[in-house]
CSV table of C-alpha atoms in Angstrom, one decimal:
chain,number,residue,atom,x,y,z
A,818,MET,CA,14.6,-9.7,-49.0
A,819,LYS,CA,11.9,-8.4,-46.9
A,820,HIS,CA,10.0,-8.9,-50.1
A,821,CYS,CA,10.7,-12.4,-50.5
A,822,ILE,CA,9.9,-13.5,-47.0
A,823,ILE,CA,6.4,-11.7,-47.3
A,824,LEU,CA,5.8,-13.4,-50.4
A,825,ALA,CA,6.8,-17.2,-49.1
A,826,ALA,CA,4.8,-16.7,-45.8
A,827,ALA,CA,1.8,-15.8,-48.1
A,828,CYS,CA,2.7,-18.8,-49.9
A,829,CYS,CA,2.8,-21.5,-47.4
A,830,LEU,CA,-0.9,-19.5,-45.9
A,831,LEU,CA,-2.5,-20.0,-49.0
A,832,THR,CA,-1.4,-23.6,-49.3
A,833,VAL,CA,-2.7,-24.3,-45.9
A,834,SER,CA,-5.8,-22.8,-46.9
A,835,CYS,CA,-6.4,-25.1,-49.5
A,836,SER,CA,-5.5,-28.0,-48.0
A,837,GLU,CA,-7.4,-27.2,-44.9
A,838,LYS,CA,-10.3,-26.8,-47.5
A,839,LYS,CA,-9.9,-29.8,-49.5
A,840,ASP,CA,-9.8,-32.0,-46.1
A,841,ASN,CA,-12.8,-30.2,-45.0
A,842,THR,CA,-14.7,-31.3,-48.9
A,843,ALA,CA,-13.2,-34.7,-48.4
A,844,LYS,CA,-14.8,-35.1,-44.9
A,845,ALA,CA,-18.5,-34.1,-46.0
A,846,PRO,CA,-20.5,-36.9,-46.3
A,847,THR,CA,-22.5,-38.1,-49.9
A,848,ARG,CA,-26.3,-37.3,-49.6
A,849,VAL,CA,-27.9,-40.6,-50.8
A,850,LYS,CA,-31.8,-41.9,-50.5
A,851,THR,CA,-31.9,-45.4,-48.9
A,852,ILE,CA,-34.8,-47.7,-47.9
A,853,LEU,CA,-34.6,-50.7,-45.1
A,854,VAL,CA,-35.0,-53.6,-46.6
A,855,SER,CA,-38.7,-55.3,-46.1
A,856,PRO,CA,-39.7,-58.7,-46.2
A,857,ALA,CA,-42.0,-60.0,-48.8
A,858,VAL,CA,-44.1,-62.9,-49.0
A,859,VAL,CA,-44.5,-64.6,-52.3
A,860,SER,CA,-47.2,-67.4,-52.9
A,861,GLY,CA,-45.7,-70.5,-55.1
A,862,THR,CA,-45.9,-70.2,-58.8
A,863,THR,CA,-44.3,-72.8,-61.2
A,864,ARG,CA,-43.5,-71.7,-64.5
A,865,TYR,CA,-42.6,-74.0,-67.6
A,866,VAL,CA,-42.1,-73.9,-71.1
A,867,GLY,CA,-44.9,-75.8,-73.1
A,868,ILE,CA,-45.9,-76.5,-76.7
A,869,VAL,CA,-49.4,-75.8,-78.2
A,870,GLU,CA,-50.6,-79.2,-79.9
A,871,GLU,CA,-53.6,-79.7,-82.0
A,872,ASN,CA,-56.9,-81.0,-80.1
A,873,GLU,CA,-57.4,-83.8,-82.6
A,874,GLY,CA,-55.6,-85.0,-85.9
A,875,THR,CA,-56.9,-87.0,-88.7
A,876,ALA,CA,-54.8,-88.3,-91.5
A,877,VAL,CA,-56.5,-88.3,-94.7
A,878,SER,CA,-55.7,-90.8,-97.2
A,879,PHE,CA,-56.9,-92.6,-100.1
A,880,THR,CA,-58.1,-96.4,-99.7
A,881,SER,CA,-56.3,-97.8,-103.0
A,882,MET,CA,-53.5,-96.8,-104.8
A,883,GLY,CA,-53.0,-94.6,-107.7
A,884,VAL,CA,-52.0,-91.3,-109.1
A,885,VAL,CA,-53.0,-88.2,-107.8
A,886,ARG,CA,-54.5,-85.7,-110.3
A,887,ARG,CA,-55.4,-83.1,-108.0
A,888,VAL,CA,-55.1,-81.6,-104.5
A,889,LEU,CA,-57.6,-78.8,-103.9
A,890,VAL,CA,-56.4,-77.7,-100.6
A,891,SER,CA,-53.4,-76.3,-99.3
A,892,GLU,CA,-51.4,-76.1,-95.7
A,893,GLY,CA,-53.3,-73.7,-93.1
A,894,GLN,CA,-56.6,-73.4,-95.2
A,895,SER,CA,-59.9,-74.2,-93.3
A,896,VAL,CA,-62.3,-77.1,-94.7
A,897,SER,CA,-65.7,-78.4,-93.6
A,898,ARG,CA,-66.6,-81.8,-93.3
A,899,GLY,CA,-67.3,-83.4,-96.7
A,900,GLN,CA,-65.4,-81.0,-98.9
A,901,LEU,CA,-63.8,-82.4,-101.4
A,902,ILE,CA,-59.4,-82.7,-100.7
A,903,ALA,CA,-58.0,-84.4,-103.5
A,904,VAL,CA,-58.7,-86.5,-106.8
A,905,MET,CA,-57.1,-89.4,-108.1
A,906,ASP,CA,-56.8,-90.5,-111.3
A,907,ASP,CA,-60.1,-93.1,-111.9
A,908,THR,CA,-59.4,-94.3,-115.7
A,909,GLN,CA,-59.1,-97.9,-114.5
A,910,ALA,CA,-62.1,-97.4,-111.6
A,911,ARG,CA,-64.0,-96.3,-114.6
A,912,ASN,CA,-63.6,-99.2,-116.5
A,913,LEU,CA,-64.2,-101.6,-114.2
A,914,LEU,CA,-67.0,-100.1,-113.3
A,915,SER,CA,-68.6,-100.3,-117.1
A,916,GLY,CA,-67.6,-103.8,-117.1
A,917,ALA,CA,-69.4,-104.9,-113.9
A,918,GLU,CA,-72.4,-102.5,-115.3
A,919,ALA,CA,-71.8,-104.9,-118.7
A,920,GLN,CA,-72.0,-107.9,-116.2
A,921,MET,CA,-75.3,-107.1,-114.3
A,922,ALA,CA,-77.4,-106.0,-117.3
A,923,GLN,CA,-76.5,-109.6,-118.4
A,924,ALA,CA,-77.6,-111.2,-115.4
A,925,ASN,CA,-80.6,-109.4,-115.6
A,926,ASP,CA,-81.2,-110.0,-118.8
A,927,ALA,CA,-80.9,-113.8,-118.3
A,928,LEU,CA,-83.0,-113.5,-114.8
A,929,SER,CA,-85.9,-112.1,-116.7
A,930,ARG,CA,-85.5,-114.8,-119.5
A,931,TYR,CA,-85.5,-117.7,-116.8
A,932,GLN,CA,-87.8,-116.0,-115.2
A,933,MET,CA,-90.6,-117.4,-117.4
A,934,LEU,CA,-89.7,-120.9,-117.9
A,935,HIS,CA,-89.2,-120.8,-113.9
A,936,ASP,CA,-93.2,-119.8,-113.6
A,937,ASN,CA,-93.7,-122.2,-116.2
A,938,GLY,CA,-92.3,-125.0,-114.2
A,939,SER,CA,-90.1,-125.8,-117.1
A,940,LEU,CA,-87.0,-124.8,-115.1
A,941,PRO,CA,-85.4,-127.1,-112.7
A,942,GLU,CA,-84.9,-125.4,-109.3
A,943,VAL,CA,-81.3,-126.2,-109.2
A,944,GLN,CA,-80.5,-123.8,-112.4
A,945,TRP,CA,-83.2,-121.0,-110.9
A,946,VAL,CA,-81.1,-120.8,-107.9
A,947,GLU,CA,-77.8,-120.8,-109.9
A,948,ILE,CA,-79.1,-117.8,-111.9
A,949,GLN,CA,-80.2,-115.9,-109.0
A,950,SER,CA,-76.7,-116.7,-107.3
A,951,LYS,CA,-75.3,-114.9,-110.6
A,952,VAL,CA,-77.3,-111.5,-110.0
A,953,ALA,CA,-76.1,-111.3,-106.7
A,954,GLN,CA,-73.0,-111.9,-107.6
A,955,ALA,CA,-73.2,-109.3,-110.4
A,956,ARG,CA,-75.1,-106.7,-108.2
A,957,SER,CA,-72.0,-107.1,-105.6
A,958,GLN,CA,-69.3,-106.9,-108.0
A,959,LEU,CA,-71.2,-103.4,-109.2
A,960,GLU,CA,-71.2,-101.8,-105.8
A,961,VAL,CA,-67.5,-102.8,-105.3
A,962,ALA,CA,-67.0,-100.9,-108.8
A,963,ARG,CA,-68.6,-97.8,-107.7
A,964,LYS,CA,-67.2,-97.9,-104.3
A,965,ASN,CA,-63.8,-97.8,-106.0
A,966,LEU,CA,-64.7,-94.9,-108.4
A,967,SER,CA,-65.9,-93.0,-105.4
A,968,ASP,CA,-62.7,-93.5,-103.6
A,969,CYS,CA,-60.9,-91.5,-106.2
A,970,ARG,CA,-62.4,-88.8,-104.8
A,971,LEU,CA,-61.1,-87.7,-101.1
A,972,VAL,CA,-63.3,-85.6,-98.9
A,973,ALA,CA,-62.8,-84.3,-95.7
A,974,PRO,CA,-64.1,-87.0,-93.4
A,975,VAL,CA,-64.1,-83.9,-90.3
A,976,SER,CA,-63.8,-80.1,-90.2
A,977,GLY,CA,-60.5,-78.4,-89.2
A,978,VAL,CA,-57.5,-76.7,-90.6
A,979,VAL,CA,-55.2,-78.4,-93.2
A,980,GLY,CA,-52.1,-79.1,-91.1
A,981,ARG,CA,-49.4,-81.0,-93.6
A,982,GLN,CA,-49.8,-81.9,-97.0
A,983,THR,CA,-47.3,-85.2,-98.3
A,984,VAL,CA,-48.5,-85.6,-101.4
A,985,LYS,CA,-48.7,-83.7,-104.3
A,986,ALA,CA,-50.0,-83.8,-107.6
A,987,GLY,CA,-48.8,-86.3,-110.4
A,988,GLU,CA,-47.5,-88.2,-107.4
A,989,THR,CA,-48.4,-92.1,-106.7
A,990,ALA,CA,-50.5,-92.0,-103.2
A,991,MET,CA,-50.2,-95.5,-102.0
A,992,PRO,CA,-53.1,-97.1,-99.4
A,993,SER,CA,-53.3,-95.6,-96.2
A,994,GLN,CA,-50.7,-93.0,-96.8
A,995,ALA,CA,-51.9,-89.7,-95.4
A,996,VAL,CA,-52.4,-87.0,-98.1
A,997,VAL,CA,-53.0,-84.2,-95.8
A,998,THR,CA,-53.6,-84.0,-91.9
A,999,ILE,CA,-56.6,-82.3,-90.3
A,1000,LEU,CA,-56.0,-80.3,-87.6
A,1001,ASP,CA,-59.2,-79.6,-84.8
A,1002,ILE,CA,-57.8,-76.5,-83.2
A,1003,SER,CA,-61.0,-74.8,-82.0
A,1004,THR,CA,-59.7,-76.1,-78.7
A,1005,VAL,CA,-55.8,-76.5,-78.2
A,1006,LYS,CA,-53.8,-78.7,-75.5
A,1007,VAL,CA,-50.6,-77.1,-74.2
A,1008,LYS,CA,-48.0,-79.5,-73.3
A,1009,VAL,CA,-45.6,-79.2,-70.6
A,1010,ALA,CA,-43.4,-81.4,-69.0
A,1011,VAL,CA,-43.2,-81.4,-65.2
A,1012,PRO,CA,-40.6,-83.0,-63.2
A,1013,GLU,CA,-41.5,-86.3,-61.0
A,1014,ALA,CA,-41.1,-83.7,-57.5
A,1015,GLU,CA,-43.7,-81.4,-58.5
A,1016,VAL,CA,-46.4,-82.9,-60.7
A,1017,ALA,CA,-48.1,-84.0,-57.3
A,1018,SER,CA,-48.9,-80.3,-56.7
A,1019,ILE,CA,-50.8,-80.1,-59.8
A,1020,THR,CA,-54.4,-81.0,-60.1
A,1021,PRO,CA,-56.9,-81.2,-63.0
A,1022,GLN,CA,-58.5,-77.9,-61.5
A,1023,THR,CA,-55.1,-76.0,-61.0
A,1024,PRO,CA,-55.2,-72.2,-62.1
A,1025,SER,CA,-52.8,-71.7,-64.9
A,1026,THR,CA,-52.0,-68.8,-67.2
A,1027,ILE,CA,-50.6,-69.5,-70.7
A,1028,ALA,CA,-48.5,-66.7,-72.8
A,1029,VAL,CA,-47.9,-67.4,-76.2
A,1030,GLU,CA,-45.9,-64.5,-77.6
A,1031,ALA,CA,-46.0,-65.6,-81.0
A,1032,ALA,CA,-49.6,-64.9,-81.4
A,1033,GLY,CA,-50.0,-62.2,-78.8
A,1034,VAL,CA,-52.0,-64.6,-76.8
A,1035,GLU,CA,-52.3,-64.6,-72.6
A,1036,VAL,CA,-55.3,-66.6,-71.6
A,1037,GLN,CA,-56.3,-68.9,-68.4
A,1038,GLY,CA,-55.9,-72.6,-68.8
A,1039,GLY,CA,-58.9,-75.2,-68.6
A,1040,ARG,CA,-59.0,-78.3,-67.4
A,1041,ILE,CA,-55.3,-80.3,-66.6
A,1042,GLU,CA,-54.8,-83.7,-68.0
A,1043,LYS,CA,-51.8,-85.5,-66.2
A,1044,GLY,CA,-50.0,-88.4,-67.9
A,1045,VAL,CA,-49.0,-91.5,-65.8
A,1046,VAL,CA,-45.9,-92.8,-67.0
A,1047,ALA,CA,-42.8,-90.9,-66.5
A,1048,ASP,CA,-39.8,-90.2,-69.2
A,1049,ALA,CA,-37.5,-92.7,-68.8
A,1050,LEU,CA,-34.5,-90.1,-69.4
A,1051,THR,CA,-35.8,-87.0,-67.6
A,1052,HIS,CA,-38.1,-88.6,-65.0
A,1053,THR,CA,-41.0,-85.7,-66.2
A,1054,TYR,CA,-44.6,-86.3,-66.2
A,1055,ASP,CA,-46.4,-85.2,-69.6
A,1056,VAL,CA,-49.2,-82.8,-68.7
A,1057,HIS,CA,-52.0,-81.1,-71.1
A,1058,ILE,CA,-53.8,-77.9,-70.4
A,1059,ARG,CA,-57.1,-77.5,-72.2
A,1060,VAL,CA,-57.3,-73.7,-73.8
A,1061,ALA,CA,-60.1,-72.5,-75.8
A,1062,ASN,CA,-58.7,-71.5,-79.1
A,1063,ALA,CA,-62.2,-69.6,-80.7
A,1064,GLY,CA,-59.8,-67.1,-82.7
A,1065,ARG,CA,-57.5,-69.9,-84.0
A,1066,LYS,CA,-54.7,-68.1,-83.2
A,1067,LEU,CA,-52.8,-70.7,-81.3
A,1068,LEU,CA,-51.5,-72.8,-83.7
A,1069,PRO,CA,-49.5,-76.2,-83.1
A,1070,GLY,CA,-45.9,-75.8,-82.8
A,1071,MET,CA,-46.1,-72.3,-80.8
A,1072,VAL,CA,-44.0,-72.2,-77.7
A,1073,ALA,CA,-46.4,-71.3,-74.4
A,1074,ASN,CA,-45.1,-69.7,-71.1
A,1075,VAL,CA,-47.2,-71.7,-68.6
A,1076,SER,CA,-47.4,-70.5,-64.9
A,1077,PHE,CA,-49.3,-72.7,-62.4
A,1078,SER,CA,-50.6,-71.1,-59.4
A,1079,THR,CA,-50.3,-72.9,-56.3
A,1080,ALA,CA,-51.1,-70.5,-53.9
A,1081,GLY,CA,-51.1,-71.5,-50.4
A,1082,SER,CA,-49.0,-74.5,-50.7
A,1083,ASN,CA,-45.4,-73.1,-50.8
A,1084,TYR,CA,-44.2,-69.7,-49.5
A,1085,VAL,CA,-40.8,-68.3,-50.1
A,1086,ASN,CA,-39.4,-65.3,-47.7
A,1087,LEU,CA,-37.5,-62.8,-50.0
A,1088,ARG,CA,-35.9,-59.2,-49.6
A,1089,GLN,CA,-37.4,-56.9,-51.4
A,1090,VAL,CA,-35.9,-53.9,-52.7
A,1091,PRO,CA,-36.5,-51.3,-56.2
A,1092,VAL,CA,-35.6,-53.2,-59.5
A,1093,THR,CA,-33.0,-49.8,-59.6
A,1094,ALA,CA,-31.0,-50.5,-56.3
A,1095,VAL,CA,-29.5,-53.7,-58.3
A,1096,GLN,CA,-26.4,-52.7,-60.1
A,1097,LYS,CA,-24.3,-55.0,-62.3
A,1098,ALA,CA,-20.5,-55.0,-61.6
A,1099,ALA,CA,-17.9,-55.2,-64.6
A,1100,ASP,CA,-17.7,-59.2,-63.8
A,1101,GLY,CA,-21.2,-59.6,-64.6
A,1102,SER,CA,-22.3,-60.0,-61.1
A,1103,LEU,CA,-24.9,-58.1,-59.1
A,1104,PHE,CA,-24.6,-56.0,-56.4
A,1105,VAL,CA,-26.1,-53.0,-54.1
A,1106,TRP,CA,-24.8,-50.4,-52.2
A,1107,THR,CA,-25.6,-51.1,-48.3
A,1108,VAL,CA,-25.0,-48.2,-45.2
A,1109,ALA,CA,-23.5,-49.4,-42.3
A,1110,ALA,CA,-24.1,-48.6,-38.9
A,1111,ASP,CA,-21.5,-45.8,-39.3
A,1112,LYS,CA,-23.0,-44.4,-42.1
A,1113,THR,CA,-20.2,-45.8,-44.7
A,1114,ALA,CA,-21.1,-47.2,-48.0
A,1115,HIS,CA,-20.7,-51.0,-48.9
A,1116,ARG,CA,-21.1,-53.1,-51.9
A,1117,ALA,CA,-22.8,-56.2,-51.3
A,1118,LYS,CA,-22.9,-59.2,-53.4
A,1119,VAL,CA,-26.6,-60.3,-54.3
A,1120,SER,CA,-28.6,-63.0,-55.8
A,1121,VAL,CA,-31.8,-62.2,-57.4
A,1122,GLY,CA,-35.4,-63.6,-57.4
A,1123,SER,CA,-38.3,-62.8,-59.6
A,1124,VAL,CA,-39.5,-59.2,-60.3
A,1125,SER,CA,-42.8,-57.8,-58.7
A,1126,GLY,CA,-44.1,-54.4,-60.3
A,1127,ASN,CA,-40.9,-52.4,-59.6
A,1128,HIS,CA,-39.5,-54.0,-56.9
A,1129,ILE,CA,-37.3,-57.5,-57.0
A,1130,GLY,CA,-36.9,-60.3,-54.5
A,1131,ILE,CA,-33.3,-61.0,-53.1
A,1132,THR,CA,-32.4,-64.5,-52.3
A,1133,ASP,CA,-28.9,-64.0,-51.0
A,1134,GLY,CA,-26.6,-61.0,-49.9
A,1135,ILE,CA,-28.6,-58.8,-47.4
A,1136,ASP,CA,-30.8,-59.2,-44.9
A,1137,VAL,CA,-34.0,-57.5,-43.8
A,1138,GLY,CA,-33.8,-54.4,-42.1
A,1139,GLN,CA,-30.5,-53.5,-43.8
A,1140,ARG,CA,-30.7,-50.1,-45.5
A,1141,VAL,CA,-29.8,-49.9,-48.8
A,1142,VAL,CA,-28.9,-46.8,-51.5
A,1143,THR,CA,-31.7,-46.3,-54.0
A,1144,GLU,CA,-30.3,-42.7,-55.2
A,1145,GLY,CA,-27.2,-41.0,-55.6
A,1146,TYR,CA,-25.1,-44.7,-55.8
A,1147,GLN,CA,-23.5,-43.3,-58.6
A,1148,LYS,CA,-20.9,-41.0,-56.5
A,1149,LEU,CA,-20.3,-43.8,-54.0
A,1150,SER,CA,-17.1,-45.7,-53.9
A,1151,GLU,CA,-16.1,-48.7,-50.9
A,1152,GLY,CA,-16.6,-46.7,-47.8
A,1153,THR,CA,-17.9,-43.6,-48.8
A,1154,ARG,CA,-19.5,-41.5,-45.8
A,1155,VAL,CA,-23.3,-40.7,-46.5
A,1156,THR,CA,-26.5,-39.1,-45.1
A,1157,PHE,CA,-29.7,-39.4,-45.7
């Protein structure tokens, strides 16, 4: 019986000892690293999504109807001014030229025979004028026939890159129907739709940065051209930025990220913290761990702004001077006591 009493007393002492140790451990604060939220002044930068456009596009077409026999260029090919683009079936044009040449020869022969009569005074003046008129008509028809034959060969009026081919060999080309379009992309334009409330801040000299991910290009934009007519539905104005394209990497239709630098015009006060301090909750919301005056940790739901280096701007949820946990937040729960 005595041994039982001693054993029970020992168990009670052990239980009390463990309980006290557990309580002491729970009361020990969690060590973390923190920072005081600092203000950040960010100059106004507006960002838009734009589309790359050619500097100029030229539709190249035949002047008459006919069957296209060959197209000698393909889309994306560079062409020079005067280069042969396509050939139309010229059978009819050659026949017309042969007939015009025969009429010209006949008119010249008649002119030479009547020339002697006219010089001898044996030919009435009216008849001589009529002969000269027929020669002039034959010459005019011959020039037209030569032009028609020449027009069966389509040449590039400008240098550039073939953008689109709309007529293929064997198809019938109609007058003024574009066979190919030649694009001048030595310089391109980036078109951006700017809301009417923001268009006034953009001038022809506003600095801009153009980033085109598809081409792996980031360049400074050139002179800016602003449209003066707003879109009736979106109330936006088209703004075109000229961009040098010596390497021809920028192609029409590519998506461009455009940043206009309006430093000195708009400034926004942000609270700035390290990117790693911002966490995502299960519901997708963002939060940071803040430290209260009594050194307890609390979640603070935040709204974020732009990223600058390894820091991110906080637009709502915390104030300048608050202490935010940057390391050790994995061990925290609501109300945890911390030390730093």
